[in-house]
Amino acid sequence: MTLGQVLKSKRLELGKSIEQIATATRIHIKVLKALEEDQYADLPARAFTRGFIIAYCKALQIDSEQILRDYHDFLESKFAERPEKDHGHQGYAFEGKEQERTRRWQFIIAGGAAFFMVLALLFFKPQNRKHKEKHKELIAEEAEIAANEATLAPSVTPVDPNAANASVTPTATLNASPSAAIVANNFVIAAPSPSSSIAAPTSTINATPTPIASPIPTATPVATATPTPIKEDPLNKGDGLLPKDTGVKIVLQATEDTMIHYHSDDRKPFSIMLRKDKQLVIKASSLIRVETDSPEHLKYKLNFKNKAPTAFSELKQGRVELRSDGTETNFDAGAL
């Protein structure tokens, strides 16, 4: 068996996941996978790689010195196969590839943004010029129409509102000589012959006043209540629940970095690495389930809706199920 196969088989024998090893050793998961797959070309310098192997062996409770002696020739052959560089093998190979891909995508995004900006300028600039020209033509047309209306507007003689209901009944009889003329309102009217007698008709004018329109009532705007925004819950731990809807709450505190799996009501189960001395609060209406592989590193306290909150205690069984009626039970492993 190769060194990577020995490490992987021992890890599986202990029933630990690679994430738990990464937490215990503080080594990147990609480095641990490279060790298990004997991909030493993706690892940093020899001294760092030996340190990773020693830390991995300690986490698996294996004698690291014996492993290094047994696999000395194997490691030397793997180190000889590593790619040579002008300045030595520095950093992780997968980190270099990721950085190269990241830079490539940054150049692509920047180039695409610049291309679309140029297209936008080329498209909107002529449109803006045409809009300005049309706006000028519209202003000129409005000025011309206003001038024509001012020229053609008739003169208006004001009417006395007190004479609105006046009744006028003029009666006139006209007798004039042949040479006589009548001058009225700047008009000259030739008089009739002496023998003619003109009797002006009697007319009655009843002027009806024009009704004055009452002002139109304006609607008073009515203020509408703004709905309360729903709080986001990216970790599925019941952050959106209101206090009146919260039936049970658990507060978790880690004494060391610990992987936690939990489930709140009908939300999707979630897993998170709770760092040392940090707390995690999970709320639910009716049901909470919590599970961890390292119960010795985790403390918890409870707060039910109709009960007093409890003090911090150890999560001895590694899993607990809480219900809003105040019951605290266990559940089968893997039920999450």
PDB file of N, CA and C in Angstrom, residues 209-244:
ATOM      1  N   PRO A 209     -77.522  85.186 -16.383  1.00  0.00           N
ATOM      2  CA  PRO A 209     -76.093  85.149 -15.966  1.00  0.00           C
ATOM      3  C   PRO A 209     -75.507  83.749 -16.170  1.00  0.00           C
ATOM      4  N   THR A 210     -74.243  83.753 -16.551  1.00  0.00           N
ATOM      5  CA  THR A 210     -73.517  82.479 -16.723  1.00  0.00           C
ATOM      6  C   THR A 210     -73.145  81.925 -15.356  1.00  0.00           C
ATOM      7  N   PRO A 211     -73.540  80.672 -15.119  1.00  0.00           N
ATOM      8  CA  PRO A 211     -73.206  80.111 -13.785  1.00  0.00           C
ATOM      9  C   PRO A 211     -71.686  79.980 -13.613  1.00  0.00           C
ATOM     10  N   ILE A 212     -71.243  80.259 -12.406  1.00  0.00           N
ATOM     11  CA  ILE A 212     -69.801  80.157 -12.073  1.00  0.00           C
ATOM     12  C   ILE A 212     -69.530  78.761 -11.518  1.00  0.00           C
ATOM     13  N   ALA A 213     -68.586  78.098 -12.171  1.00  0.00           N
ATOM     14  CA  ALA A 213     -68.272  76.714 -11.764  1.00  0.00           C
ATOM     15  C   ALA A 213     -67.590  76.710 -10.398  1.00  0.00           C
ATOM     16  N   SER A 214     -68.065  75.819  -9.563  1.00  0.00           N
ATOM     17  CA  SER A 214     -67.441  75.684  -8.241  1.00  0.00           C
ATOM     18  C   SER A 214     -66.123  74.931  -8.375  1.00  0.00           C
ATOM     19  N   PRO A 215     -65.198  75.214  -7.518  1.00  0.00           N
ATOM     20  CA  PRO A 215     -63.895  74.519  -7.623  1.00  0.00           C
ATOM     21  C   PRO A 215     -64.060  73.009  -7.441  1.00  0.00           C
ATOM     22  N   ILE A 216     -63.272  72.282  -8.248  1.00  0.00           N
ATOM     23  CA  ILE A 216     -63.330  70.813  -8.181  1.00  0.00           C
ATOM     24  C   ILE A 216     -62.563  70.343  -6.951  1.00  0.00           C
ATOM     25  N   PRO A 217     -63.212  69.523  -6.115  1.00  0.00           N
ATOM     26  CA  PRO A 217     -62.485  69.056  -4.910  1.00  0.00           C
ATOM     27  C   PRO A 217     -61.348  68.122  -5.298  1.00  0.00           C
ATOM     28  N   THR A 218     -60.264  68.285  -4.594  1.00  0.00           N
ATOM     29  CA  THR A 218     -59.094  67.419  -4.853  1.00  0.00           C
ATOM     30  C   THR A 218     -59.072  66.294  -3.828  1.00  0.00           C
ATOM     31  N   ALA A 219     -58.627  65.152  -4.300  1.00  0.00           N
ATOM     32  CA  ALA A 219     -58.571  63.980  -3.418  1.00  0.00           C
ATOM     33  C   ALA A 219     -57.412  64.092  -2.436  1.00  0.00           C
ATOM     34  N   THR A 220     -57.693  63.771  -1.199  1.00  0.00           N
ATOM     35  CA  THR A 220     -56.659  63.809  -0.168  1.00  0.00           C
ATOM     36  C   THR A 220     -55.929  62.478  -0.154  1.00  0.00           C
ATOM     37  N   PRO A 221     -54.608  62.480  -0.356  1.00  0.00           N
ATOM     38  CA  PRO A 221     -53.887  61.190  -0.376  1.00  0.00           C
ATOM     39  C   PRO A 221     -53.970  60.499   0.979  1.00  0.00           C
ATOM     40  N   VAL A 222     -54.156  59.192   0.917  1.00  0.00           N
ATOM     41  CA  VAL A 222     -54.266  58.375   2.125  1.00  0.00           C
ATOM     42  C   VAL A 222     -52.971  57.598   2.292  1.00  0.00           C
ATOM     43  N   ALA A 223     -52.366  57.735   3.433  1.00  0.00           N
ATOM     44  CA  ALA A 223     -51.097  57.041   3.683  1.00  0.00           C
ATOM     45  C   ALA A 223     -51.361  55.552   3.875  1.00  0.00           C
ATOM     46  N   THR A 224     -50.572  54.748   3.236  1.00  0.00           N
ATOM     47  CA  THR A 224     -50.682  53.290   3.362  1.00  0.00           C
ATOM     48  C   THR A 224     -49.527  52.769   4.198  1.00  0.00           C
ATOM     49  N   ALA A 225     -49.803  51.754   4.947  1.00  0.00           N
ATOM     50  CA  ALA A 225     -48.772  51.174   5.821  1.00  0.00           C
ATOM     51  C   ALA A 225     -47.746  50.413   5.001  1.00  0.00           C
ATOM     52  N   THR A 226     -46.487  50.626   5.314  1.00  0.00           N
ATOM     53  CA  THR A 226     -45.412  49.911   4.622  1.00  0.00           C
ATOM     54  C   THR A 226     -45.198  48.564   5.296  1.00  0.00           C
ATOM     55  N   PRO A 227     -45.248  47.454   4.512  1.00  0.00           N
ATOM     56  CA  PRO A 227     -45.072  46.129   5.153  1.00  0.00           C
ATOM     57  C   PRO A 227     -43.669  45.952   5.714  1.00  0.00           C
ATOM     58  N   THR A 228     -43.587  45.260   6.815  1.00  0.00           N
ATOM     59  CA  THR A 228     -42.293  45.000   7.446  1.00  0.00           C
ATOM     60  C   THR A 228     -41.503  44.007   6.620  1.00  0.00           C
ATOM     61  N   PRO A 229     -40.277  44.356   6.200  1.00  0.00           N
ATOM     62  CA  PRO A 229     -39.506  43.420   5.372  1.00  0.00           C
ATOM     63  C   PRO A 229     -39.172  42.149   6.139  1.00  0.00           C
ATOM     64  N   ILE A 230     -39.197  41.016   5.409  1.00  0.00           N
ATOM     65  CA  ILE A 230     -38.882  39.719   6.015  1.00  0.00           C
ATOM     66  C   ILE A 230     -37.368  39.579   6.148  1.00  0.00           C
ATOM     67  N   LYS A 231     -36.909  39.208   7.344  1.00  0.00           N
ATOM     68  CA  LYS A 231     -35.481  39.083   7.582  1.00  0.00           C
ATOM     69  C   LYS A 231     -34.929  37.875   6.845  1.00  0.00           C
ATOM     70  N   GLU A 232     -33.794  38.039   6.186  1.00  0.00           N
ATOM     71  CA  GLU A 232     -33.197  36.946   5.440  1.00  0.00           C
ATOM     72  C   GLU A 232     -32.633  35.899   6.407  1.00  0.00           C
ATOM     73  N   ASP A 233     -32.626  34.635   5.937  1.00  0.00           N
ATOM     74  CA  ASP A 233     -32.163  33.516   6.765  1.00  0.00           C
ATOM     75  C   ASP A 233     -31.267  32.616   5.923  1.00  0.00           C
ATOM     76  N   PRO A 234     -30.034  33.075   5.581  1.00  0.00           N
ATOM     77  CA  PRO A 234     -29.179  32.271   4.691  1.00  0.00           C
ATOM     78  C   PRO A 234     -28.696  30.981   5.332  1.00  0.00           C
ATOM     79  N   LEU A 235     -28.650  30.902   6.669  1.00  0.00           N
ATOM     80  CA  LEU A 235     -28.154  29.704   7.338  1.00  0.00           C
ATOM     81  C   LEU A 235     -29.274  28.760   7.763  1.00  0.00           C
ATOM     82  N   ASN A 236     -30.535  29.071   7.400  1.00  0.00           N
ATOM     83  CA  ASN A 236     -31.688  28.206   7.708  1.00  0.00           C
ATOM     84  C   ASN A 236     -31.805  27.931   9.208  1.00  0.00           C
ATOM     85  N   LYS A 237     -31.533  28.983  10.036  1.00  0.00           N
ATOM     86  CA  LYS A 237     -31.598  28.788  11.488  1.00  0.00           C
ATOM     87  C   LYS A 237     -32.728  29.589  12.127  1.00  0.00           C
ATOM     88  N   GLY A 238     -33.750  29.947  11.320  1.00  0.00           N
ATOM     89  CA  GLY A 238     -34.954  30.555  11.863  1.00  0.00           C
ATOM     90  C   GLY A 238     -34.841  32.021  12.187  1.00  0.00           C
ATOM     91  N   ASP A 239     -33.978  32.758  11.488  1.00  0.00           N
ATOM     92  CA  ASP A 239     -33.846  34.193  11.774  1.00  0.00           C
ATOM     93  C   ASP A 239     -35.112  34.970  11.437  1.00  0.00           C
ATOM     94  N   GLY A 240     -35.927  34.478  10.500  1.00  0.00           N
ATOM     95  CA  GLY A 240     -37.130  35.200  10.100  1.00  0.00           C
ATOM     96  C   GLY A 240     -38.302  35.029  11.042  1.00  0.00           C
ATOM     97  N   LEU A 241     -38.184  34.174  12.064  1.00  0.00           N
ATOM     98  CA  LEU A 241     -39.302  33.945  12.984  1.00  0.00           C
ATOM     99  C   LEU A 241     -39.504  35.136  13.922  1.00  0.00           C
ATOM    100  N   LEU A 242     -40.758  35.507  14.129  1.00  0.00           N
ATOM    101  CA  LEU A 242     -41.080  36.539  15.101  1.00  0.00           C
ATOM    102  C   LEU A 242     -41.071  35.930  16.502  1.00  0.00           C
ATOM    103  N   PRO A 243     -40.883  36.751  17.539  1.00  0.00           N
ATOM    104  CA  PRO A 243     -40.854  36.200  18.913  1.00  0.00           C
ATOM    105  C   PRO A 243     -42.130  35.431  19.267  1.00  0.00           C
ATOM    106  N   LYS A 244     -43.278  35.899  18.781  1.00  0.00           N
ATOM    107  CA  LYS A 244     -44.536  35.229  19.124  1.00  0.00           C
ATOM    108  C   LYS A 244     -44.655  33.869  18.439  1.00  0.00           C
TER     109      LYS A 244
END
